[in-house]
mmCIF file of N, CA and C in Angstrom:
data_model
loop_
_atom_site.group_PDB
_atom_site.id
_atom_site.type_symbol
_atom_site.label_atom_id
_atom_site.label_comp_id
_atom_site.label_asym_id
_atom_site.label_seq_id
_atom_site.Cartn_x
_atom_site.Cartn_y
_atom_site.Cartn_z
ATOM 1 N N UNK J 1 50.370 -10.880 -20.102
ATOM 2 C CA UNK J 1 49.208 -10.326 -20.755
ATOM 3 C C UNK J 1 47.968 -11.175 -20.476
ATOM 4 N N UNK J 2 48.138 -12.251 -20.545
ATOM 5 C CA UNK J 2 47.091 -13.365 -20.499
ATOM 6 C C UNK J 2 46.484 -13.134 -19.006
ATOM 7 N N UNK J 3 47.244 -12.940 -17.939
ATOM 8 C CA UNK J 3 46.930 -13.070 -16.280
ATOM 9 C C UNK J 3 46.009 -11.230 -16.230
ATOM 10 N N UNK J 4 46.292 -10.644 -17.204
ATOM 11 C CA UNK J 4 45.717 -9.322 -17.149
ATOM 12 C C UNK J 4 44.212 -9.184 -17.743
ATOM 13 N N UNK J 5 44.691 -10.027 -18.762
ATOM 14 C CA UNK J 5 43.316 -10.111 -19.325
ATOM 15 C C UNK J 5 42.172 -11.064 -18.391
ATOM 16 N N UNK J 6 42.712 -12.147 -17.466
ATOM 17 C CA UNK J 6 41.827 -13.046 -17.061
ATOM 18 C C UNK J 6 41.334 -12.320 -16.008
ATOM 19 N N UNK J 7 42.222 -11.255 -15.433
ATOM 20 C CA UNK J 7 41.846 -10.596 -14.186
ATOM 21 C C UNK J 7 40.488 -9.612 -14.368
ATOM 22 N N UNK J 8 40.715 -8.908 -15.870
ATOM 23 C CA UNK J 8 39.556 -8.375 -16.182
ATOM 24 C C UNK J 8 38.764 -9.051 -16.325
ATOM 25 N N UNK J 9 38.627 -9.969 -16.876
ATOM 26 C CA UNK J 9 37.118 -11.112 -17.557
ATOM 27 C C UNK J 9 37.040 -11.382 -16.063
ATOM 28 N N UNK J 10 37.887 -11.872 -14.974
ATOM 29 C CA UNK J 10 37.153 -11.993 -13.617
ATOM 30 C C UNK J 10 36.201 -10.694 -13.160
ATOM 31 N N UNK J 11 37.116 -9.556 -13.115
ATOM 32 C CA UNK J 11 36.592 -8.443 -12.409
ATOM 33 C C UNK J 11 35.110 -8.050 -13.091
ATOM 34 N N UNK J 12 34.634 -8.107 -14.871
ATOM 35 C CA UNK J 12 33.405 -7.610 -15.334
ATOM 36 C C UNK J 12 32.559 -8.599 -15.297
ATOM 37 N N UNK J 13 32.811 -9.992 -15.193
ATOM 38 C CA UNK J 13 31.938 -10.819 -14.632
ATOM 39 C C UNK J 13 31.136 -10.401 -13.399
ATOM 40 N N UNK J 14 32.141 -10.085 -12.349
ATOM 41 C CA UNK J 14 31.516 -10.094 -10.573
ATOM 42 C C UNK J 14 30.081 -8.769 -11.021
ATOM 43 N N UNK J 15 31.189 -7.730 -11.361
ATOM 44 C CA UNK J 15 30.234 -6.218 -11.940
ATOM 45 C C UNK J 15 28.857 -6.275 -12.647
ATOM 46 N N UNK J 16 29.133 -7.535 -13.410
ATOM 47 C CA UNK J 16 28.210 -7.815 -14.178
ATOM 48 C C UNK J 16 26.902 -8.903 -13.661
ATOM 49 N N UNK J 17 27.567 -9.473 -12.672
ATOM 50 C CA UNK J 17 26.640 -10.482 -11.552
ATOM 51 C C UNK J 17 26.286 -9.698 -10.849
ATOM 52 N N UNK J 18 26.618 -8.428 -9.936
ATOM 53 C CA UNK J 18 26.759 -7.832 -8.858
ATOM 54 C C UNK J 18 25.716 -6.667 -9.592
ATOM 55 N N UNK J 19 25.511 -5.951 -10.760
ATOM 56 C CA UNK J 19 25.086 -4.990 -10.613
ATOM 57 C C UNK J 19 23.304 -5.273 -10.980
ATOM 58 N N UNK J 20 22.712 -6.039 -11.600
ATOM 59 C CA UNK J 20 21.459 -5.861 -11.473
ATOM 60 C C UNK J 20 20.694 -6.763 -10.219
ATOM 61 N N UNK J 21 21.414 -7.238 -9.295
ATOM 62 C CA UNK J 21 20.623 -7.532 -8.649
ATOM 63 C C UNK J 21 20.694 -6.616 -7.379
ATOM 64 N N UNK J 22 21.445 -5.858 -7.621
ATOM 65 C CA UNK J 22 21.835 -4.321 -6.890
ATOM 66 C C UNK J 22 20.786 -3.349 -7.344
ATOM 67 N N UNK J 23 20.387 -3.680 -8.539
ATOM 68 C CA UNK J 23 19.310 -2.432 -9.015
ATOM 69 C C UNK J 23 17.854 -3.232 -9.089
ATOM 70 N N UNK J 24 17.749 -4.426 -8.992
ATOM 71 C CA UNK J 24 16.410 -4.954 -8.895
ATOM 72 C C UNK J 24 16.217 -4.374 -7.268
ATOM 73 N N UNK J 25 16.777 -5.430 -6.002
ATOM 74 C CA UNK J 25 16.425 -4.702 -5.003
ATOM 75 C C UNK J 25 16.480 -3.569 -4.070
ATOM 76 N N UNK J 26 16.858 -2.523 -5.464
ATOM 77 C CA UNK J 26 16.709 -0.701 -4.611
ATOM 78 C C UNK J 26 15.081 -0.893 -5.193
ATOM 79 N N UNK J 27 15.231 -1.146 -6.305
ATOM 80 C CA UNK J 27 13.555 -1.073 -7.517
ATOM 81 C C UNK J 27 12.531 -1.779 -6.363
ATOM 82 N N UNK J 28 12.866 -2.904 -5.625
ATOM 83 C CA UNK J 28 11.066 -3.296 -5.042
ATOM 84 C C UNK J 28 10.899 -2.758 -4.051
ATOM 85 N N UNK J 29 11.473 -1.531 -3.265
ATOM 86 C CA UNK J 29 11.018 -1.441 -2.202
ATOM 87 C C UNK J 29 11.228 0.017 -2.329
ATOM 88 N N UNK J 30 10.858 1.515 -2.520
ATOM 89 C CA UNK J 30 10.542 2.913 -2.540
ATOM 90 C C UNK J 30 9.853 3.605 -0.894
ATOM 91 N N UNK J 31 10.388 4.795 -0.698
ATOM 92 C CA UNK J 31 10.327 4.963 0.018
ATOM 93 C C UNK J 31 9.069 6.660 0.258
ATOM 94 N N UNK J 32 8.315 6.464 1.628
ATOM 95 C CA UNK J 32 7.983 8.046 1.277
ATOM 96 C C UNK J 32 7.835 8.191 3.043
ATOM 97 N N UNK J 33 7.312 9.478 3.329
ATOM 98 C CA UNK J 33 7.714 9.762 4.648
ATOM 99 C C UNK J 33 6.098 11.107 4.692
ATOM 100 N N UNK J 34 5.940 10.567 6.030
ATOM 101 C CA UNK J 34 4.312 11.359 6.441
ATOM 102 C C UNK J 34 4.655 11.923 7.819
ATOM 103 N N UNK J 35 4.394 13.338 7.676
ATOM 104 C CA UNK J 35 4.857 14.393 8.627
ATOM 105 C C UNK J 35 2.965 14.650 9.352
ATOM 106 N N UNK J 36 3.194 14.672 10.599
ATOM 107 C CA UNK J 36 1.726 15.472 11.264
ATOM 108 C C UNK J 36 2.239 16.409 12.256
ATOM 109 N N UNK J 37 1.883 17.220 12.625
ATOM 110 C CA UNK J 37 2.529 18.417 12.973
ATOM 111 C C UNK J 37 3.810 18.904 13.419
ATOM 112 N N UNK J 38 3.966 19.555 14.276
ATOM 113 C CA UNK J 38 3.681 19.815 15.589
ATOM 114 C C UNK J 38 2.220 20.727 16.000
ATOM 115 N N UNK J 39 2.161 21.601 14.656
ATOM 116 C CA UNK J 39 1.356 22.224 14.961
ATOM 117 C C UNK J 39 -0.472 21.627 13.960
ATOM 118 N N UNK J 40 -0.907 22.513 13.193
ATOM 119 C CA UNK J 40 -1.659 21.965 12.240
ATOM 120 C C UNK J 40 -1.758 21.911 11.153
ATOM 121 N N UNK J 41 -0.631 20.386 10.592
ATOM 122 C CA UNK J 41 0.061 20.506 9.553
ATOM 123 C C UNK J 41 0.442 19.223 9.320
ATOM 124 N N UNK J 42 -0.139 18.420 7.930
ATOM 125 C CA UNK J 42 0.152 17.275 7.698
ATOM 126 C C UNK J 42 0.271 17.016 6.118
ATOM 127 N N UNK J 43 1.565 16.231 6.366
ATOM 128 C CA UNK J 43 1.929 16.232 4.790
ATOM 129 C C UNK J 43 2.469 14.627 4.472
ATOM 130 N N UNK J 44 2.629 14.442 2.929
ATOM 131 C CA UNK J 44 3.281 12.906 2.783
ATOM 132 C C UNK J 44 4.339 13.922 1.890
ATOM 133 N N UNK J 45 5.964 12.925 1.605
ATOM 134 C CA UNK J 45 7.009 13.412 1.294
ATOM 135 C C UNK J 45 6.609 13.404 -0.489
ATOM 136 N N UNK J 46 5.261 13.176 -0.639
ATOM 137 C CA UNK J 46 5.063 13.245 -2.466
ATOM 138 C C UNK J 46 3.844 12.990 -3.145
ATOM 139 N N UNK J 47 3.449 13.674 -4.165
ATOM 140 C CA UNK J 47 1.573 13.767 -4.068
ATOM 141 C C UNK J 47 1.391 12.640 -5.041
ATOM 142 N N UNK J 48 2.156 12.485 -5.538
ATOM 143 C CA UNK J 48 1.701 10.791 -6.649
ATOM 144 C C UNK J 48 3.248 10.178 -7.179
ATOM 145 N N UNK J 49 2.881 8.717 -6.680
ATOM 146 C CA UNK J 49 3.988 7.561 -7.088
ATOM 147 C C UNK J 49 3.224 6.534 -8.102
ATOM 148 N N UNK J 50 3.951 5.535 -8.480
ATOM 149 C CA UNK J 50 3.522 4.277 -8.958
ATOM 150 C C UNK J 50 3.168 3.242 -8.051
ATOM 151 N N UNK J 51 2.407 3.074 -8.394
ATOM 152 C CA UNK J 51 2.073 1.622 -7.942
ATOM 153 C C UNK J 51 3.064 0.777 -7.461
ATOM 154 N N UNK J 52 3.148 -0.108 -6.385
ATOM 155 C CA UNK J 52 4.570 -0.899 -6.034
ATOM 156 C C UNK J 52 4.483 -0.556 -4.364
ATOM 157 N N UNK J 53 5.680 -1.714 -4.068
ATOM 158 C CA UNK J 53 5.480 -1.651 -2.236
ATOM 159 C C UNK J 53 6.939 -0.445 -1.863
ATOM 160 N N UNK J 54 6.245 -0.268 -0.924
ATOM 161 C CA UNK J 54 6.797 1.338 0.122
ATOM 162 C C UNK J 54 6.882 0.762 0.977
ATOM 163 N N UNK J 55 8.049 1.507 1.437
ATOM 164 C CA UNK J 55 7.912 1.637 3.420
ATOM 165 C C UNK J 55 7.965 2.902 3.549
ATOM 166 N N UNK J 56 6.734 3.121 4.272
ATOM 167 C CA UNK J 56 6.675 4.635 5.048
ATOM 168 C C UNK J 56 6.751 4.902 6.292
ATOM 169 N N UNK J 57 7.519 5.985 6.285
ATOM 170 C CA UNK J 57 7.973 6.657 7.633
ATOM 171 C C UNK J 57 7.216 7.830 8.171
ATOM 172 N N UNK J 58 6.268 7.650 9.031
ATOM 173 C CA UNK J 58 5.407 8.764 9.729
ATOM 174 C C UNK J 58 5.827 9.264 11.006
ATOM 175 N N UNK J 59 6.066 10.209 10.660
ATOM 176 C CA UNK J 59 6.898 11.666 12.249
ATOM 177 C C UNK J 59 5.095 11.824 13.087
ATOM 178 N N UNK J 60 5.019 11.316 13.781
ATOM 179 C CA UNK J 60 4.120 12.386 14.434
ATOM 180 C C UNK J 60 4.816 12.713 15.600
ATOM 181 N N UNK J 61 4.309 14.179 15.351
ATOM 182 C CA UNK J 61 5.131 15.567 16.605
ATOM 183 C C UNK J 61 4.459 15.370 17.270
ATOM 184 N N UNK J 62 3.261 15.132 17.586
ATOM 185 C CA UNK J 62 1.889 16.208 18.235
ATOM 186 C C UNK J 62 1.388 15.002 19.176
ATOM 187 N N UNK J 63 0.504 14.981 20.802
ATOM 188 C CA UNK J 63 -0.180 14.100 20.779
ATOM 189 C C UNK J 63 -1.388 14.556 20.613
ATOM 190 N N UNK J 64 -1.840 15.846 20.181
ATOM 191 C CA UNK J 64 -3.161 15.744 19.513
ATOM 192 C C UNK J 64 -3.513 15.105 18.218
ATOM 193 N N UNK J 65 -3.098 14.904 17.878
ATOM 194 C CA UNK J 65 -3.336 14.466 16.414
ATOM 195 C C UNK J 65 -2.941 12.646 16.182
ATOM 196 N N UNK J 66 -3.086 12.576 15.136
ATOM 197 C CA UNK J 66 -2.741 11.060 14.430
ATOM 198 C C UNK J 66 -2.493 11.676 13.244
ATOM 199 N N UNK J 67 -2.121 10.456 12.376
ATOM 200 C CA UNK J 67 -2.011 10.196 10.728
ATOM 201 C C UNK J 67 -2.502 9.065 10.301
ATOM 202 N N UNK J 68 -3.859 9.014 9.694
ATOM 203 C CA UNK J 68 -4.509 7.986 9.337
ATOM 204 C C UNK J 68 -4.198 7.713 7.859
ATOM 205 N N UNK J 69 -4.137 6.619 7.506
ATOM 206 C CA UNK J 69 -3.690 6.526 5.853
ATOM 207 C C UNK J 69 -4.541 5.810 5.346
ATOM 208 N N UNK J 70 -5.667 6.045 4.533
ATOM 209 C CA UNK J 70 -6.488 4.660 3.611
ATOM 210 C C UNK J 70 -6.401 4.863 2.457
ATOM 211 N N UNK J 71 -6.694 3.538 1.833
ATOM 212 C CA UNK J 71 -6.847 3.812 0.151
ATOM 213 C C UNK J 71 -7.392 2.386 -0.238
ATOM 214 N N UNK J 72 -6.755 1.630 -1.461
ATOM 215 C CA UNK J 72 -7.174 0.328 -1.828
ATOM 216 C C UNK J 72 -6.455 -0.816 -1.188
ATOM 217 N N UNK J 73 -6.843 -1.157 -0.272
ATOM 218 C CA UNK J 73 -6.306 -2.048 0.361
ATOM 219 C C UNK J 73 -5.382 -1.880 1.813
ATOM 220 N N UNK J 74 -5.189 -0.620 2.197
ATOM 221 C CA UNK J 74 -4.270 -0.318 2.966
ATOM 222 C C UNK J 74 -5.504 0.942 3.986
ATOM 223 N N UNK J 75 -5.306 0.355 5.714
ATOM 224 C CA UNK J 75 -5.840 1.832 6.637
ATOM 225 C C UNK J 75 -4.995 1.252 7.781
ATOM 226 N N UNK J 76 -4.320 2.506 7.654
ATOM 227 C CA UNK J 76 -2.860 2.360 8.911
ATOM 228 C C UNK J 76 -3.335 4.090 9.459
ATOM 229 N N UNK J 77 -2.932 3.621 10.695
ATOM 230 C CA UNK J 77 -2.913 4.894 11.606
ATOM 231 C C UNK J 77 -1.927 4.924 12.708
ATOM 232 N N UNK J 78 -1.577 5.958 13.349
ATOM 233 C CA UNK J 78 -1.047 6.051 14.427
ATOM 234 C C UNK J 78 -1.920 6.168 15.017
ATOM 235 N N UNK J 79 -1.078 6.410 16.797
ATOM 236 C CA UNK J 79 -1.852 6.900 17.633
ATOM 237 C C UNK J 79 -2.484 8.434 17.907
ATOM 238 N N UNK J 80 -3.979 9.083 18.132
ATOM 239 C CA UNK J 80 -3.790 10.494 18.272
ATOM 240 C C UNK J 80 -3.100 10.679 20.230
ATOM 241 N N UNK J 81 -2.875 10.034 20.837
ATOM 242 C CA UNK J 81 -2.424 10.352 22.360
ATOM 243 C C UNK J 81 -0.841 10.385 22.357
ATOM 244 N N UNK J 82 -0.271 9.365 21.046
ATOM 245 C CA UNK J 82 1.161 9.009 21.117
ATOM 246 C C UNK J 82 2.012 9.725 20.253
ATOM 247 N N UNK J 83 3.141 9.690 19.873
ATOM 248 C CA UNK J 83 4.242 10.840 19.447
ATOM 249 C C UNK J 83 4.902 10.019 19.499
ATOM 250 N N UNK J 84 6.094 9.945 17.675
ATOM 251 C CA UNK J 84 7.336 9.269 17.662
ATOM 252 C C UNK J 84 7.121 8.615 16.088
ATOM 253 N N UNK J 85 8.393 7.816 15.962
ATOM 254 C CA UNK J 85 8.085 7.885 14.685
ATOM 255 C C UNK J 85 7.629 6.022 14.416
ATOM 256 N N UNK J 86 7.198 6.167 13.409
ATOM 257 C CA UNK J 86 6.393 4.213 13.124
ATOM 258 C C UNK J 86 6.604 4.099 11.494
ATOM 259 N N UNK J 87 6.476 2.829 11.272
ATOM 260 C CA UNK J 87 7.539 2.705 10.305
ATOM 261 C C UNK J 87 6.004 1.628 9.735
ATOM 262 N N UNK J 88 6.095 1.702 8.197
ATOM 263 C CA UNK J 88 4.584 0.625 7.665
ATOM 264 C C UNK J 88 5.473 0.480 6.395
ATOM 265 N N UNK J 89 5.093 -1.119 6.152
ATOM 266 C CA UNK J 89 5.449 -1.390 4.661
ATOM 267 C C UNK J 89 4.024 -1.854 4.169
ATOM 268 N N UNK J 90 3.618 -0.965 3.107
ATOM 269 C CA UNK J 90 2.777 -1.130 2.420
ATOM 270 C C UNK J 90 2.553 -1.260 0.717
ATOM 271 N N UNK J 91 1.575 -2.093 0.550
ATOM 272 C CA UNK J 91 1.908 -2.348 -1.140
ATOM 273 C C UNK J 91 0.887 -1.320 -1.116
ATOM 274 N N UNK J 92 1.188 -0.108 -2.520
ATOM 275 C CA UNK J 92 0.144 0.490 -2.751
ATOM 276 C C UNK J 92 -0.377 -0.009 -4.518
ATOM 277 N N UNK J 93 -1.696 0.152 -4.638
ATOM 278 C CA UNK J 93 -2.012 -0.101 -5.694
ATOM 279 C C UNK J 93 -2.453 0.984 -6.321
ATOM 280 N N UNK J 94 -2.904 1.337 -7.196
ATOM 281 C CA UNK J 94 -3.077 2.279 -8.319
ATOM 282 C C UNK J 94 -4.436 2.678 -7.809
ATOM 283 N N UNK J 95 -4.458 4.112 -7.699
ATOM 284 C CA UNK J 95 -6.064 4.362 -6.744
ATOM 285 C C UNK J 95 -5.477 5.938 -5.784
ATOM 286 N N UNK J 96 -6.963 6.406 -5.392
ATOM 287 C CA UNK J 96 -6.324 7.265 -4.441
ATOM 288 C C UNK J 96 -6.380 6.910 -3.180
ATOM 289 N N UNK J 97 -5.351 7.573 -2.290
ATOM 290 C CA UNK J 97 -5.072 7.304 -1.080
ATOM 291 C C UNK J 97 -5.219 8.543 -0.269
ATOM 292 N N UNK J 98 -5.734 8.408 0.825
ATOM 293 C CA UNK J 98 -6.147 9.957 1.702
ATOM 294 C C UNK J 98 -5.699 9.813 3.224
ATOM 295 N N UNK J 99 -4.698 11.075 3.448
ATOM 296 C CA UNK J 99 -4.565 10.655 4.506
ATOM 297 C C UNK J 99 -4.787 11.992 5.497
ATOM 298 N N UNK J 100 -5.444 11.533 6.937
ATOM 299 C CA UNK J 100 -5.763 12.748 7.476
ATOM 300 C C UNK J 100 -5.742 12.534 8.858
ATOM 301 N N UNK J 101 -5.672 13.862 9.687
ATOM 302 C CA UNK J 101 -5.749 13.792 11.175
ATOM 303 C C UNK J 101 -6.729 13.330 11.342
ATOM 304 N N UNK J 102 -7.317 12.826 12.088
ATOM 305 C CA UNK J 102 -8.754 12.229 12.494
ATOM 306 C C UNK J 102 -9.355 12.846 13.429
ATOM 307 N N UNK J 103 -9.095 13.145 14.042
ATOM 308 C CA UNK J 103 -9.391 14.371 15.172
ATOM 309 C C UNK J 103 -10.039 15.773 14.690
ATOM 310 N N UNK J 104 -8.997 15.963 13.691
ATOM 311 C CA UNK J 104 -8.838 17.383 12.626
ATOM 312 C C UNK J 104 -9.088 17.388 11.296
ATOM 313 N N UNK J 105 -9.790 16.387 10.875
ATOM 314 C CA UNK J 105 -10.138 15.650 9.539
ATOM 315 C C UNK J 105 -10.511 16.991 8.495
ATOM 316 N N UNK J 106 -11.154 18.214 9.365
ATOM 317 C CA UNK J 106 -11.805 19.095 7.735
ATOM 318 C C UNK J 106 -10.769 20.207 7.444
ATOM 319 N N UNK J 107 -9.597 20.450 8.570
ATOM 320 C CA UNK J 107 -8.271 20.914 8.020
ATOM 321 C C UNK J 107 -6.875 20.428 8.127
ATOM 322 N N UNK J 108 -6.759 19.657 8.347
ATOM 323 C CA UNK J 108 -5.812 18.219 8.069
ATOM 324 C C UNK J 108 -6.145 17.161 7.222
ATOM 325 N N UNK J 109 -6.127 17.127 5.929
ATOM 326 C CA UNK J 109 -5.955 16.286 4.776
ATOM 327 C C UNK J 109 -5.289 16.125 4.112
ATOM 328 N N UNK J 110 -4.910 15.482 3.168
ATOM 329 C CA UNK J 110 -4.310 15.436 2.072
ATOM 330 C C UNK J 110 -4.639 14.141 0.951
ATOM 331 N N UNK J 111 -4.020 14.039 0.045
ATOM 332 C CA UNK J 111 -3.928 12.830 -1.134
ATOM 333 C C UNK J 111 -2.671 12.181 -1.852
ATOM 334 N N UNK J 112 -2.837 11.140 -1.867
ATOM 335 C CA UNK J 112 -1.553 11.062 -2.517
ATOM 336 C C UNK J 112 -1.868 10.188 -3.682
ATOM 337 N N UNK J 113 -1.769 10.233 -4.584
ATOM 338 C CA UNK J 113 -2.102 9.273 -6.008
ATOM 339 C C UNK J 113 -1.255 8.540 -6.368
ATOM 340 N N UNK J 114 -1.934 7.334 -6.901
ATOM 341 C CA UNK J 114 -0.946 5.972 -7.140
ATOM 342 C C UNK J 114 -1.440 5.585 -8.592
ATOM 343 N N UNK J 115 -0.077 5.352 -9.297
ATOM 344 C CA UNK J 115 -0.652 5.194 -10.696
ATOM 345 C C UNK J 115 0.205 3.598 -11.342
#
Protein backbone atom coordinates (compact mmCIF):
# COMPACT_ATOMS: atom_id res chain seq x y z
CA UNK A 1 0.00 0.00 0.00
CA UNK A 2 2.67 2.35 1.05
CA UNK A 3 4.79 1.79 -2.57
CA UNK A 4 1.20 2.73 -4.16
CA UNK A 5 0.65 5.52 -2.42
CA UNK A 6 4.36 6.92 -2.94
CA UNK A 7 3.94 6.17 -6.62
CA UNK A 8 0.99 8.52 -6.66
CA UNK A 9 2.51 11.42 -4.51
CA UNK A 10 5.44 10.83 -7.22
CA UNK A 11 3.18 10.81 -10.27
CA UNK A 12 0.87 14.33 -8.97
CA UNK A 13 3.93 15.99 -8.06
CA UNK A 14 5.60 15.66 -11.84
CA UNK A 15 1.63 16.74 -13.10
CA UNK A 16 1.71 19.26 -10.80
CA UNK A 17 5.40 20.65 -11.77
CA UNK A 18 4.71 19.81 -15.40
CA UNK A 19 1.38 21.44 -15.86
CA UNK A 20 1.64 25.23 -15.38
CA UNK A 21 4.61 25.76 -16.92
CA UNK A 22 2.93 23.95 -19.88
CA UNK A 23 0.19 26.58 -19.68
CA UNK A 24 2.36 29.67 -18.96
CA UNK A 25 4.33 28.99 -22.26
CA UNK A 26 1.23 28.23 -24.72
CA UNK A 27 -0.07 31.84 -22.76
CA UNK A 28 3.17 34.11 -24.04
CA UNK A 29 3.22 33.50 -27.37
CA UNK A 30 -0.57 33.56 -29.59
CA UNK A 31 -0.84 33.14 -32.83
CA UNK A 32 -2.68 34.91 -36.00
CA UNK A 33 -2.21 34.45 -39.74
CA UNK A 34 -2.52 37.32 -42.73
CA UNK A 35 -3.81 36.11 -46.07
CA UNK A 36 -3.21 38.64 -49.42
CA UNK A 37 -4.70 37.26 -52.27
CA UNK A 38 -4.40 35.56 -54.94
CA UNK A 39 -6.74 37.69 -56.20
CA UNK A 40 -8.03 41.12 -54.44
CA UNK A 41 -8.33 40.03 -51.12
CA UNK A 42 -6.69 40.58 -47.82
CA UNK A 43 -7.46 39.42 -44.53
CA UNK A 44 -5.84 38.77 -40.81
CA UNK A 45 -7.11 35.31 -39.16
CA UNK A 46 -9.07 37.85 -36.39
CA UNK A 47 -10.38 41.48 -36.05
CA UNK A 48 -9.35 42.09 -32.29
CA UNK A 49 -6.94 40.25 -29.72
CA UNK A 50 -5.26 41.36 -26.48
CA UNK A 51 -2.48 42.89 -26.13
CA UNK A 52 0.66 40.39 -25.81
CA UNK A 53 3.41 38.96 -28.31
CA UNK A 54 2.24 36.97 -31.61
CA UNK A 55 3.83 35.30 -34.24
CA UNK A 56 2.27 35.93 -37.45
CA UNK A 57 2.03 34.03 -40.41
CA UNK A 58 1.47 35.98 -43.77
CA UNK A 59 0.47 33.80 -47.12
CA UNK A 60 1.11 36.09 -49.83
CA UNK A 61 -0.32 34.41 -53.15
CA UNK A 62 0.08 37.26 -55.45
CA UNK A 63 3.26 39.09 -56.76
CA UNK A 64 1.20 42.05 -57.22
CA UNK A 65 0.53 42.87 -54.03
CA UNK A 66 2.24 42.96 -50.43
CA UNK A 67 0.88 42.94 -46.81
CA UNK A 68 1.95 45.85 -44.95
CA UNK A 69 1.20 45.77 -41.15
CA UNK A 70 1.51 49.08 -38.85
CA UNK A 71 0.28 50.09 -35.64
CA UNK A 72 2.06 51.09 -32.18
CA UNK A 73 5.25 50.13 -32.49
CA UNK A 74 5.26 47.53 -35.16
CA UNK A 75 5.54 48.24 -39.63
CA UNK A 76 6.36 44.89 -41.19
CA UNK A 77 5.77 44.24 -44.78
CA UNK A 78 6.38 41.82 -47.35
CA UNK A 79 7.48 42.00 -50.57
CA UNK A 80 4.86 43.42 -53.44
CA UNK A 81 7.26 41.43 -56.42
CA UNK A 82 7.66 38.25 -53.98
CA UNK A 83 5.19 35.31 -53.03
CA UNK A 84 5.48 32.73 -50.11
CA UNK A 85 4.96 32.63 -46.79
CA UNK A 86 7.14 34.93 -43.83
CA UNK A 87 6.80 34.43 -40.49
CA UNK A 88 7.06 37.97 -37.78
CA UNK A 89 7.05 37.83 -34.06
CA UNK A 90 5.59 40.79 -32.90
CA UNK A 91 4.62 42.35 -29.51
CA UNK A 92 1.37 44.05 -30.10
CA UNK A 93 0.23 46.71 -27.80
CA UNK A 94 -3.21 47.94 -27.19
CA UNK A 95 -4.04 50.39 -30.19
CA UNK A 96 -5.15 49.97 -33.71
CA UNK A 97 -3.31 48.18 -36.22
CA UNK A 98 -3.95 48.50 -40.14
CA UNK A 99 -2.97 46.42 -42.50
CA UNK A 100 -3.03 46.89 -46.30
CA UNK A 101 -1.83 46.16 -49.87
CA UNK A 102 0.22 49.06 -50.67
CA UNK A 103 -0.05 49.02 -54.14
CA UNK A 104 -3.98 48.58 -53.62
CA UNK A 105 -4.26 50.54 -50.42
CA UNK A 106 -8.12 52.11 -51.17
CA UNK A 107 -9.48 48.41 -51.71
CA UNK A 108 -7.24 46.27 -49.79
CA UNK A 109 -7.47 47.15 -46.08
CA UNK A 110 -8.29 46.07 -43.10
CA UNK A 111 -7.93 46.49 -38.99
CA UNK A 112 -7.25 44.57 -36.43
CA UNK A 113 -7.72 45.87 -32.72
CA UNK A 114 -5.62 45.27 -29.76
CA UNK A 115 -6.97 45.64 -26.39
Amino acid sequence: MRKIIGSLTTMLAIVAIASPASATAAATTSTLTGTVGPGFTISMSKKSVKAGTYAITIHDLASIHDFHLTGPGVDKKTSVSGKGTTKWNVKLKKGTYRFVCDPHRTIMHGVLTVT
